[in-house]
mmCIF file of C-alpha atoms in Angstrom:
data_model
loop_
_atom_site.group_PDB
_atom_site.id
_atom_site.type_symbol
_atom_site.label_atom_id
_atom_site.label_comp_id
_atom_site.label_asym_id
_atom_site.label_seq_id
_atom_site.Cartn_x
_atom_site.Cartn_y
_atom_site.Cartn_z
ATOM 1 C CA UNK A 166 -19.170 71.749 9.950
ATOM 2 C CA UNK A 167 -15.809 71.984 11.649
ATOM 3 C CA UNK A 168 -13.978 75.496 12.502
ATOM 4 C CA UNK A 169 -10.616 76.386 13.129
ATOM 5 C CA UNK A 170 -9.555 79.475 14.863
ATOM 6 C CA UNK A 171 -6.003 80.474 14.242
ATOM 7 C CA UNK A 172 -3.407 83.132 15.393
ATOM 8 C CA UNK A 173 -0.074 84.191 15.513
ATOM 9 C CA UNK A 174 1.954 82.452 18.778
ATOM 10 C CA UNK A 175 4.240 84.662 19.335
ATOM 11 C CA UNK A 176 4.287 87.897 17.323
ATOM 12 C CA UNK A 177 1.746 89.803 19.821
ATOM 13 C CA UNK A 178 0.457 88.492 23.463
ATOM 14 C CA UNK A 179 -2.790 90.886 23.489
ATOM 15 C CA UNK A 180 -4.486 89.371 20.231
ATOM 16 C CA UNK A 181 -2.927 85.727 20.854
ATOM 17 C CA UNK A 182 -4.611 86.236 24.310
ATOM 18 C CA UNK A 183 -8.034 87.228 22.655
ATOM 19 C CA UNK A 184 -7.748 83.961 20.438
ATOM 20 C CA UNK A 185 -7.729 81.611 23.373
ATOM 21 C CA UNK A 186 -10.235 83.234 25.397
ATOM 22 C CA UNK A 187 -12.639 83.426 22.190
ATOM 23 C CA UNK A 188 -12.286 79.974 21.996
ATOM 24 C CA UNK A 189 -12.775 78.835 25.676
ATOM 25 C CA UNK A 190 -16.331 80.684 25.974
ATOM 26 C CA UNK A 191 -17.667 79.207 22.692
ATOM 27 C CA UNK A 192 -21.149 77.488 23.749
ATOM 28 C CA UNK A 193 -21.426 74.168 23.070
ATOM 29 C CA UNK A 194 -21.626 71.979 20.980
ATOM 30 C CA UNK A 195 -19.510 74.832 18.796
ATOM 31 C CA UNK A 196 -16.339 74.213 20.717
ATOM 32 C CA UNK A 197 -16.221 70.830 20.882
ATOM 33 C CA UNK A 198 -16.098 71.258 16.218
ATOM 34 C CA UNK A 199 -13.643 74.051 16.855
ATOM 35 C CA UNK A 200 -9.843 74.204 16.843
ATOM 36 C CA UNK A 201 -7.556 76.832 18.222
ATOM 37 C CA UNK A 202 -4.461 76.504 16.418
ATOM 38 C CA UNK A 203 -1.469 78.914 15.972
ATOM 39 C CA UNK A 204 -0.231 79.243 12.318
ATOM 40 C CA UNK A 205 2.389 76.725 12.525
ATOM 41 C CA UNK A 206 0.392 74.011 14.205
ATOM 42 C CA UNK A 207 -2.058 74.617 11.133
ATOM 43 C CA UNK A 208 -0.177 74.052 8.797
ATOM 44 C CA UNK A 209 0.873 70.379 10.110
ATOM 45 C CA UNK A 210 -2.518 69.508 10.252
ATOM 46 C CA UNK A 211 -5.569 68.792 8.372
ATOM 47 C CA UNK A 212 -7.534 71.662 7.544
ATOM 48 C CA UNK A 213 -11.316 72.552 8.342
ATOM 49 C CA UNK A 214 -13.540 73.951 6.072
ATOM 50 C CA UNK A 215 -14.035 77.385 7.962
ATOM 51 C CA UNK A 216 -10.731 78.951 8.776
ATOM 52 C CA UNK A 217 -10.971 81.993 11.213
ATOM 53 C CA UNK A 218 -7.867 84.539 11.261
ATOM 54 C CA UNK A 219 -7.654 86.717 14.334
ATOM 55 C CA UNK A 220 -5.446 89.324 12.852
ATOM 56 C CA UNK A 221 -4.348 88.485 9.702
ATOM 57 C CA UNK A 222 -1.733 91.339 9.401
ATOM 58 C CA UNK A 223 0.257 89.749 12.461
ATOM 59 C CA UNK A 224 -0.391 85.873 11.755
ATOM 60 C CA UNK A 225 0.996 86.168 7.980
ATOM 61 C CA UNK A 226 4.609 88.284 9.886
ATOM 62 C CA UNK A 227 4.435 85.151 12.657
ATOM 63 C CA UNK A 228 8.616 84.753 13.443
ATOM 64 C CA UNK A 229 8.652 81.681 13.628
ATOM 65 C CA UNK A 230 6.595 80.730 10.150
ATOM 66 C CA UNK A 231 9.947 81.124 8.255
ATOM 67 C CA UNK A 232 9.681 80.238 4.695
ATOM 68 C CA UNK A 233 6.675 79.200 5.170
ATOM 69 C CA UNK A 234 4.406 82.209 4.958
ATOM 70 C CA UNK A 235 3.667 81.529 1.163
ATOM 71 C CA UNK A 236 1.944 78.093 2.166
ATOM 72 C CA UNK A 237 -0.271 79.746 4.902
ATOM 73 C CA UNK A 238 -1.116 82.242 2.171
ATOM 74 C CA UNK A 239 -2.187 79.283 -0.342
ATOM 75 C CA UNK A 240 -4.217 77.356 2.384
ATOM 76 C CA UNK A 241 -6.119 80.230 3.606
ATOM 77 C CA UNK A 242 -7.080 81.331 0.006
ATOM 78 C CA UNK A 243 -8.147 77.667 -0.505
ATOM 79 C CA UNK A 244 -9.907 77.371 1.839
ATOM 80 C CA UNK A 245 -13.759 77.643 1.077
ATOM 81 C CA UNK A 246 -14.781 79.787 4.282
ATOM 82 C CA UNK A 247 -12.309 82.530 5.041
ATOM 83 C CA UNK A 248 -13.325 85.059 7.835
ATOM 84 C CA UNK A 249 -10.999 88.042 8.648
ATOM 85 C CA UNK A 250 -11.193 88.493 12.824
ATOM 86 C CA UNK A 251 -10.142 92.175 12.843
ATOM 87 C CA UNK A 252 -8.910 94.058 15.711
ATOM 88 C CA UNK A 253 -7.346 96.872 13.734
ATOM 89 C CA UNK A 254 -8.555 100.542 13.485
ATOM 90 C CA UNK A 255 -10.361 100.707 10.289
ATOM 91 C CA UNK A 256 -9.275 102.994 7.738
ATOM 92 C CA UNK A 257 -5.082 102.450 9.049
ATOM 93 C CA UNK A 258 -2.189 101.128 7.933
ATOM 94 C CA UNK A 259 -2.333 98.360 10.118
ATOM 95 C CA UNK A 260 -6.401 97.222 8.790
ATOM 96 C CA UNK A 261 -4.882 97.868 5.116
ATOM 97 C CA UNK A 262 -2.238 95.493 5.542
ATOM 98 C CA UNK A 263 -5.269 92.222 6.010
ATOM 99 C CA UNK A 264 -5.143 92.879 2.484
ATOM 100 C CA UNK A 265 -1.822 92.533 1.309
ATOM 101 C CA UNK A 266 -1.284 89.589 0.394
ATOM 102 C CA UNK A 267 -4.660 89.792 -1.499
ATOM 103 C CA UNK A 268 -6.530 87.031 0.500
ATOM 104 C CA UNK A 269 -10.258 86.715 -0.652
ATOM 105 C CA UNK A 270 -12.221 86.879 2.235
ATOM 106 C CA UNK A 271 -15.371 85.390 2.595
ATOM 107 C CA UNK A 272 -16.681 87.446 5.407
ATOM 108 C CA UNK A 273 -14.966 90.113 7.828
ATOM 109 C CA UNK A 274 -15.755 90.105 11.870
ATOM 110 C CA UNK A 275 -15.042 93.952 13.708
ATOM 111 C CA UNK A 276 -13.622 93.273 17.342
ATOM 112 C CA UNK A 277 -15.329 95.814 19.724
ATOM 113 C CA UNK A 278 -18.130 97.955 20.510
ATOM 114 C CA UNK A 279 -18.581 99.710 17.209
ATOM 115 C CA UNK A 280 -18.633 99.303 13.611
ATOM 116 C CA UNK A 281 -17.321 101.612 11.039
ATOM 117 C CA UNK A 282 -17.750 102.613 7.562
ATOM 118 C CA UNK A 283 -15.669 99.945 5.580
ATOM 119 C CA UNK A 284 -13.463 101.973 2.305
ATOM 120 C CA UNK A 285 -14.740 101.652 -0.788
ATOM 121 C CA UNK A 286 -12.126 98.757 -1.795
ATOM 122 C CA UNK A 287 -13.874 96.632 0.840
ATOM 123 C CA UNK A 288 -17.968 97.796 0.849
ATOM 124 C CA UNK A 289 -18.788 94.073 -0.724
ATOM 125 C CA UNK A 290 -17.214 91.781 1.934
ATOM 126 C CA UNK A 291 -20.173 90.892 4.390
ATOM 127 C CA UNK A 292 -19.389 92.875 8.199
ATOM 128 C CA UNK A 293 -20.524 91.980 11.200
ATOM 129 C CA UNK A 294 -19.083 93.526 14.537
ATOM 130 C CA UNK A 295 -18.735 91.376 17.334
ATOM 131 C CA UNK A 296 -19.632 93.902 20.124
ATOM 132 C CA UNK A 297 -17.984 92.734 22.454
ATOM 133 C CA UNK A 298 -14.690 91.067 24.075
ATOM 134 C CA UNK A 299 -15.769 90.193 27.561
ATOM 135 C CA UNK A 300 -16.164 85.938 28.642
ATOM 136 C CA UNK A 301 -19.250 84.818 30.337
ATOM 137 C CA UNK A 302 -16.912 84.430 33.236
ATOM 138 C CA UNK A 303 -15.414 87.924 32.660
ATOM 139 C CA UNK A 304 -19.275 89.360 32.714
ATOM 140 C CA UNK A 305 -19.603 87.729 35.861
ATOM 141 C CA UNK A 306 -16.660 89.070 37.149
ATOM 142 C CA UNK A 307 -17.613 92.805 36.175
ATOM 143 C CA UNK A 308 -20.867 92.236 38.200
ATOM 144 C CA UNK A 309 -19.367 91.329 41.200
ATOM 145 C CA UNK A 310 -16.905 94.567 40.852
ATOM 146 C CA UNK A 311 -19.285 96.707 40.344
ATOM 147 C CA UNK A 312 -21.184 95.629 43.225
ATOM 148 C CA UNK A 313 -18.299 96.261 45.395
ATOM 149 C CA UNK A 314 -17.916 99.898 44.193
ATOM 150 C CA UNK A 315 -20.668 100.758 46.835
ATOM 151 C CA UNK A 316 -18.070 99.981 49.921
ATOM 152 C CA UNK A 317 -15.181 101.908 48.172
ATOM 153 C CA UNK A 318 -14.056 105.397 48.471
ATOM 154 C CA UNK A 319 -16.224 107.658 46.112
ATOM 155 C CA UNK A 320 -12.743 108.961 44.194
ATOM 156 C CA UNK A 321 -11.052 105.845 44.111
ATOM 157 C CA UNK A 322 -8.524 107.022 46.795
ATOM 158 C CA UNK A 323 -7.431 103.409 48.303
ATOM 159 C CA UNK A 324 -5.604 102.812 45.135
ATOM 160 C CA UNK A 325 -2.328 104.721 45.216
ATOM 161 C CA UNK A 326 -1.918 105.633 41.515
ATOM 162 C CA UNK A 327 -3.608 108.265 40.439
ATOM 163 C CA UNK A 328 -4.010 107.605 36.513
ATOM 164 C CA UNK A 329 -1.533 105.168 34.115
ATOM 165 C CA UNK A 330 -0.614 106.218 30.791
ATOM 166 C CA UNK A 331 0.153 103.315 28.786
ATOM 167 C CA UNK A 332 0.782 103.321 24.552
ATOM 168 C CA UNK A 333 2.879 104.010 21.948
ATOM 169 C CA UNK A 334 4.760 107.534 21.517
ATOM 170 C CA UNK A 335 3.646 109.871 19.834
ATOM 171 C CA UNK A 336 3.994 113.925 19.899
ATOM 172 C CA UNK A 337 0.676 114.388 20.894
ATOM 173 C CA UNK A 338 0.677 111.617 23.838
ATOM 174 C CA UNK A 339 4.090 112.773 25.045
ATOM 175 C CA UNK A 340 2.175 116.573 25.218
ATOM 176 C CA UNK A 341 -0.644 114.909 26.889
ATOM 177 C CA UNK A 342 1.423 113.516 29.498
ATOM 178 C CA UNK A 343 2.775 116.324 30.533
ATOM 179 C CA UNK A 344 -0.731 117.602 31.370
ATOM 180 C CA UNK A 345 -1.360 114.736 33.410
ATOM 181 C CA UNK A 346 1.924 115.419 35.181
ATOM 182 C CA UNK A 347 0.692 118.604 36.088
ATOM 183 C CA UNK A 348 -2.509 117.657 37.525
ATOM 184 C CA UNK A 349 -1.144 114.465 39.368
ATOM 185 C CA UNK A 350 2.431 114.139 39.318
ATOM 186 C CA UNK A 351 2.584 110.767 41.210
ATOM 187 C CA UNK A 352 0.760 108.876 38.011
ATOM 188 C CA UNK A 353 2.702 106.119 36.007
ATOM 189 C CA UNK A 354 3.529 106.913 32.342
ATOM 190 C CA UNK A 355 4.718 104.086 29.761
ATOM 191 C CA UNK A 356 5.114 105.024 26.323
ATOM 192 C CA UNK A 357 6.910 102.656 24.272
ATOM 193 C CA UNK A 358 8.455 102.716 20.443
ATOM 194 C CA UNK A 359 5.444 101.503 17.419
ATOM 195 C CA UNK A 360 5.398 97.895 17.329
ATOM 196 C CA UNK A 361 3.815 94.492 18.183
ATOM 197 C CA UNK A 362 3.766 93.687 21.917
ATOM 198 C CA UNK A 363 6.088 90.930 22.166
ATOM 199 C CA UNK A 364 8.832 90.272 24.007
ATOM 200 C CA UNK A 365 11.739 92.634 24.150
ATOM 201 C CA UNK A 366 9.474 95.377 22.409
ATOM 202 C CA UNK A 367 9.304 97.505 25.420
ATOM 203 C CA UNK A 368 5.697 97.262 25.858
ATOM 204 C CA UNK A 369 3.798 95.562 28.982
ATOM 205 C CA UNK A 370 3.335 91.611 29.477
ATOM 206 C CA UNK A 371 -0.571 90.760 29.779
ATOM 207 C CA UNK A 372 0.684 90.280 34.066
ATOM 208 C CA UNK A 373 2.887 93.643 33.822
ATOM 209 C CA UNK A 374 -0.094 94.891 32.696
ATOM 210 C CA UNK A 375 -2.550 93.706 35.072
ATOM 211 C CA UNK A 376 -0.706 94.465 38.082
ATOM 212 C CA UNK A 377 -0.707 98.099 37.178
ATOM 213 C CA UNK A 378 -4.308 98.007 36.243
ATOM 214 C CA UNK A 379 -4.998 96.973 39.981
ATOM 215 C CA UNK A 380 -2.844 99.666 41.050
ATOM 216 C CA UNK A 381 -4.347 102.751 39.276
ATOM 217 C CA UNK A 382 -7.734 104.815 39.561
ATOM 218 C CA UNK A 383 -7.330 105.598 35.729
ATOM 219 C CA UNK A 384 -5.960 104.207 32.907
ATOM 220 C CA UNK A 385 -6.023 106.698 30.470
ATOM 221 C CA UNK A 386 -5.120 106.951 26.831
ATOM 222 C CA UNK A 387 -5.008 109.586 23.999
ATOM 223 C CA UNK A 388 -6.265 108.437 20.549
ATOM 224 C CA UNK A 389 -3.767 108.085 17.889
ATOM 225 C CA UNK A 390 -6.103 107.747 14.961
ATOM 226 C CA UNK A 391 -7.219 109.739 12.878
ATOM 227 C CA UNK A 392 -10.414 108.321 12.099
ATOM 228 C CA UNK A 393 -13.035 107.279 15.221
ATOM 229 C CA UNK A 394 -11.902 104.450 17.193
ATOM 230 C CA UNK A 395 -13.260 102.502 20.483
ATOM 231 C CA UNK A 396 -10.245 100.946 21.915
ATOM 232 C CA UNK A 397 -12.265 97.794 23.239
ATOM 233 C CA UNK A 398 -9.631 96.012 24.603
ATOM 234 C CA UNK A 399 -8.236 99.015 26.766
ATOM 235 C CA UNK A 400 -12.092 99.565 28.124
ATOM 236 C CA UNK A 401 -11.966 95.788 28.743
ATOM 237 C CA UNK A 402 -8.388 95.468 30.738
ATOM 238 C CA UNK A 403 -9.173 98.333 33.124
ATOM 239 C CA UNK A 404 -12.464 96.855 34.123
ATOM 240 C CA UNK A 405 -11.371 93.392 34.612
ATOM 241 C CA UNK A 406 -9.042 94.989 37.256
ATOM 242 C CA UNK A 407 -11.465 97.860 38.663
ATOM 243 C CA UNK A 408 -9.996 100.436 36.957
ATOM 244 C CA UNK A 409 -11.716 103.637 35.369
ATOM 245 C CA UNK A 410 -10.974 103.127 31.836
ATOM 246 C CA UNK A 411 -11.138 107.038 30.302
ATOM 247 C CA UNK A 412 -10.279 107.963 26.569
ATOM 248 C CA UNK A 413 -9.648 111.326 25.417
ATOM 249 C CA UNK A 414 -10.247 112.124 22.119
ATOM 250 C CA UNK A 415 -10.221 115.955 21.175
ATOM 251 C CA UNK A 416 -11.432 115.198 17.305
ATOM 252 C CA UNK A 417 -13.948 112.597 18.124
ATOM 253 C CA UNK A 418 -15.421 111.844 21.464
ATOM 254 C CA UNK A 419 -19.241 112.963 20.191
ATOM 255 C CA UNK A 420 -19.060 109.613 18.061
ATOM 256 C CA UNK A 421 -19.273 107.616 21.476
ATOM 257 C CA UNK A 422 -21.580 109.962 23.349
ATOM 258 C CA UNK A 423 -23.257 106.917 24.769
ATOM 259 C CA UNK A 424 -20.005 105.275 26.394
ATOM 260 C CA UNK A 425 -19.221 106.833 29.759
ATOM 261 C CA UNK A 426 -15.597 107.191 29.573
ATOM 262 C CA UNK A 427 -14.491 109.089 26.258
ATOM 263 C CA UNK A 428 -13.652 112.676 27.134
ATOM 264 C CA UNK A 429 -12.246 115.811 24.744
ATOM 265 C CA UNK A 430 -9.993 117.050 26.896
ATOM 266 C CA UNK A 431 -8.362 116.338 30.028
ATOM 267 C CA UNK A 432 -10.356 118.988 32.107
ATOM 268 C CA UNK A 433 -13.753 117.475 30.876
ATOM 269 C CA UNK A 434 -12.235 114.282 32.113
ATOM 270 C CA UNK A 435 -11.762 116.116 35.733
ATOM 271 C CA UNK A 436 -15.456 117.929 34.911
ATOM 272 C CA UNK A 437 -17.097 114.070 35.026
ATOM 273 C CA UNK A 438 -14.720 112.849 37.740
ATOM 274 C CA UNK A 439 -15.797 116.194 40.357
ATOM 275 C CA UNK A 440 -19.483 115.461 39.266
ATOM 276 C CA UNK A 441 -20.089 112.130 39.097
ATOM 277 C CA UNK A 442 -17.141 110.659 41.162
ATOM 278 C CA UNK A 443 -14.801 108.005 40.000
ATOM 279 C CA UNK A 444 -16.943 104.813 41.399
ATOM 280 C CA UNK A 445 -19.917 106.275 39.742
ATOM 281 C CA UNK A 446 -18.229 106.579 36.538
ATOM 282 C CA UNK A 447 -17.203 103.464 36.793
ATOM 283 C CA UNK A 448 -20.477 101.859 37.762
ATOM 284 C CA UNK A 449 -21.665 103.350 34.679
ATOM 285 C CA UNK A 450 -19.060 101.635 32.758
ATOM 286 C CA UNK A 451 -19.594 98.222 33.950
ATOM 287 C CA UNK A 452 -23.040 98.729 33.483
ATOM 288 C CA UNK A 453 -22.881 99.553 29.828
ATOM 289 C CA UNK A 454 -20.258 96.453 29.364
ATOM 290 C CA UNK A 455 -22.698 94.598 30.951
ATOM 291 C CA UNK A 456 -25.369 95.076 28.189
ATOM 292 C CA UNK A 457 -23.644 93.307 25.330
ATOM 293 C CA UNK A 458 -23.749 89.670 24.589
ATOM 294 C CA UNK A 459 -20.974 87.729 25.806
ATOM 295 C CA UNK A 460 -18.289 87.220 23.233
ATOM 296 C CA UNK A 461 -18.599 83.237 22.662
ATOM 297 C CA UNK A 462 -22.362 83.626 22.250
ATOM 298 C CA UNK A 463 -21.842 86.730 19.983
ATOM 299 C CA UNK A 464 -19.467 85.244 17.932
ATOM 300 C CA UNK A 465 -21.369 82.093 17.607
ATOM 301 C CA UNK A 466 -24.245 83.968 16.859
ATOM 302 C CA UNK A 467 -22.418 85.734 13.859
ATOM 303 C CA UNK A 468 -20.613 82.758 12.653
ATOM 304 C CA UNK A 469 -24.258 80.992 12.288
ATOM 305 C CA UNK A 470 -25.812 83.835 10.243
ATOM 306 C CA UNK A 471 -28.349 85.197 13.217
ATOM 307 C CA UNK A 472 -26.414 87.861 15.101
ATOM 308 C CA UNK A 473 -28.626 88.719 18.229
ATOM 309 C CA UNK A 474 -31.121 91.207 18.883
ATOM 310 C CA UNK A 475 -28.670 93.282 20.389
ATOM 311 C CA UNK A 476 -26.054 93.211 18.049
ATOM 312 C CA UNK A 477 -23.881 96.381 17.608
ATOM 313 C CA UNK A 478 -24.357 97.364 13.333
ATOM 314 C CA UNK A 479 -21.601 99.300 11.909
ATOM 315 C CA UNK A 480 -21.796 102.743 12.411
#
């Protein structure tokens, strides 16, 4: 059976990004049946039977869909496989709004680490959670990092920012940051206005992004939700370019007691950082990334009805 993976172009880089490299580390023969099309390319074409949305709650707002949103609604509801590809905090505005237009889905994929208690509305729709986002190549990548960490300074000293503080403004991030200003003031802090990351949005570009990344020791960020959340694709940036990835979660960080990097507070951040030194902490991280499938084979795995042995279950 044929498969087509589609996304919105233009309305965010980080989850168009994910699209693309989800479908370039499918196994084989999978990718050669699948199709990576953005929303307006599938709607010129022929359909497949299996239509897989990463992010629904963007691809439906896609700019450049026009008048033509109410068609994309029709064809995904037609069509007889419909699989939600999530990468929204559940229990949020932004996870609520997959729902809007009131799309029957026939099964719903979690992007990250963790799974997490679906509401009521939704306890019926079959969840899996992919757990993970990382490429075979990426993998690869992480092992050869993490190898190097044994010729690099213990603290991370050769790279010349201290931490980055990168995400969207709120009064409890904007407090944060001034506590990181205090410790180190020679960090680099972005906060930018609630809003896709497209262009002109204020945000980082996937390359603005990953130069910084290779700049900093940290790249640190203060949860927003309410609710427990693994912010998968933050973990996954910083590693990709060698940096500590550290959350800090006041209300939650005992739900992810088995990830190295999620913190309560800024001075148990400094606690793990005096103890175990940033390389080891780091080493540790790769380590645990490097224990989950890689995300073609997990996804294929899912899509095929036998998720593998060491797939993550919903919390």
């Amino acid at each position: 059976m044929s498969m087509d993976i589609i996304y919105s172009h233009t309305n965010n880089w980080y989850h168009a990004d994910f699209a693309r490299r989800l479908h370039a580390d499918l196994p084989e023969p999978l990718r050669a049946t699948t199709r990576l099309l953005n929303v307006v390319e599938w709607l010129d074409s022929e359909p497949s039977d299996h239509v897989v949305v990463v992010n629904w709650e963007e691809a439906v707002r896609e700019p450049r869909l026009g008048p033509r949103v109410a068609e994309l609604c029709a064809r995904v509801a037609h069509t007889p496989r419909r699989t939600l590809l999530s990468a929204e905090c559940v229990g949020t505005t932004w996870f609520e709004l997959h729902f809007a237009e009131g799309i029957a889905w026939t099964d719903f994929i979690e992007v990250g680490w963790f799974g997490y208690p679906l509401p009521e509305p939704y306890c019926a729709l079959p969840y899996h959670v992919l757990g993970t986002v990382a490429t075979r190549a990426e993998q690869e990548q992480f092992r050869r990092l993490s190898v190097a960490l044994e010729q690099l300074p213990a603290q991370g000293d050769h790279r010349p920012l201290p931490w980055a503080f990168v995400g969207m403004r709120t009064p409890e991030r904007i407090a944060f940051a001034r506590e990181l200003v205090r410790w180190q003031p020679n960090g680099l802090l972005l906060l930018a206005e609630p809003g896709p990351a497209r262009p002109g949005s204020g945000r980082l570009t996937g390359d603005g992004l990953e130069r910084l990344l290779h700049q900093a020791r940290l790249y640190i960020w203060r949860t927003q939700h309410s609710v427990p959340y693994f912010e998968t694709f933050r973990v996954h940036d910083a590693l990709r370019c060698g940096a500590l990835p550290v959350k800090i979660d006041p209300s939650h960080a005992d739900s992810f007691a088995t990830v190295p990097c999620v913190f309560p507070s800024l001075d148990a951040m400094k606690e793990a950082l005096a103890t175990s030194g940033w390389a080891g902490l780091l080493a540790a991280m790769y380590a645990a990334a490097l224990t989950r499938p890689a995300l073609g084979d997990a996804f294929a795995a899912i899509v095929a009805g036998q998720p593998p042995a060491n797939h993550v279950q919903p919390v």
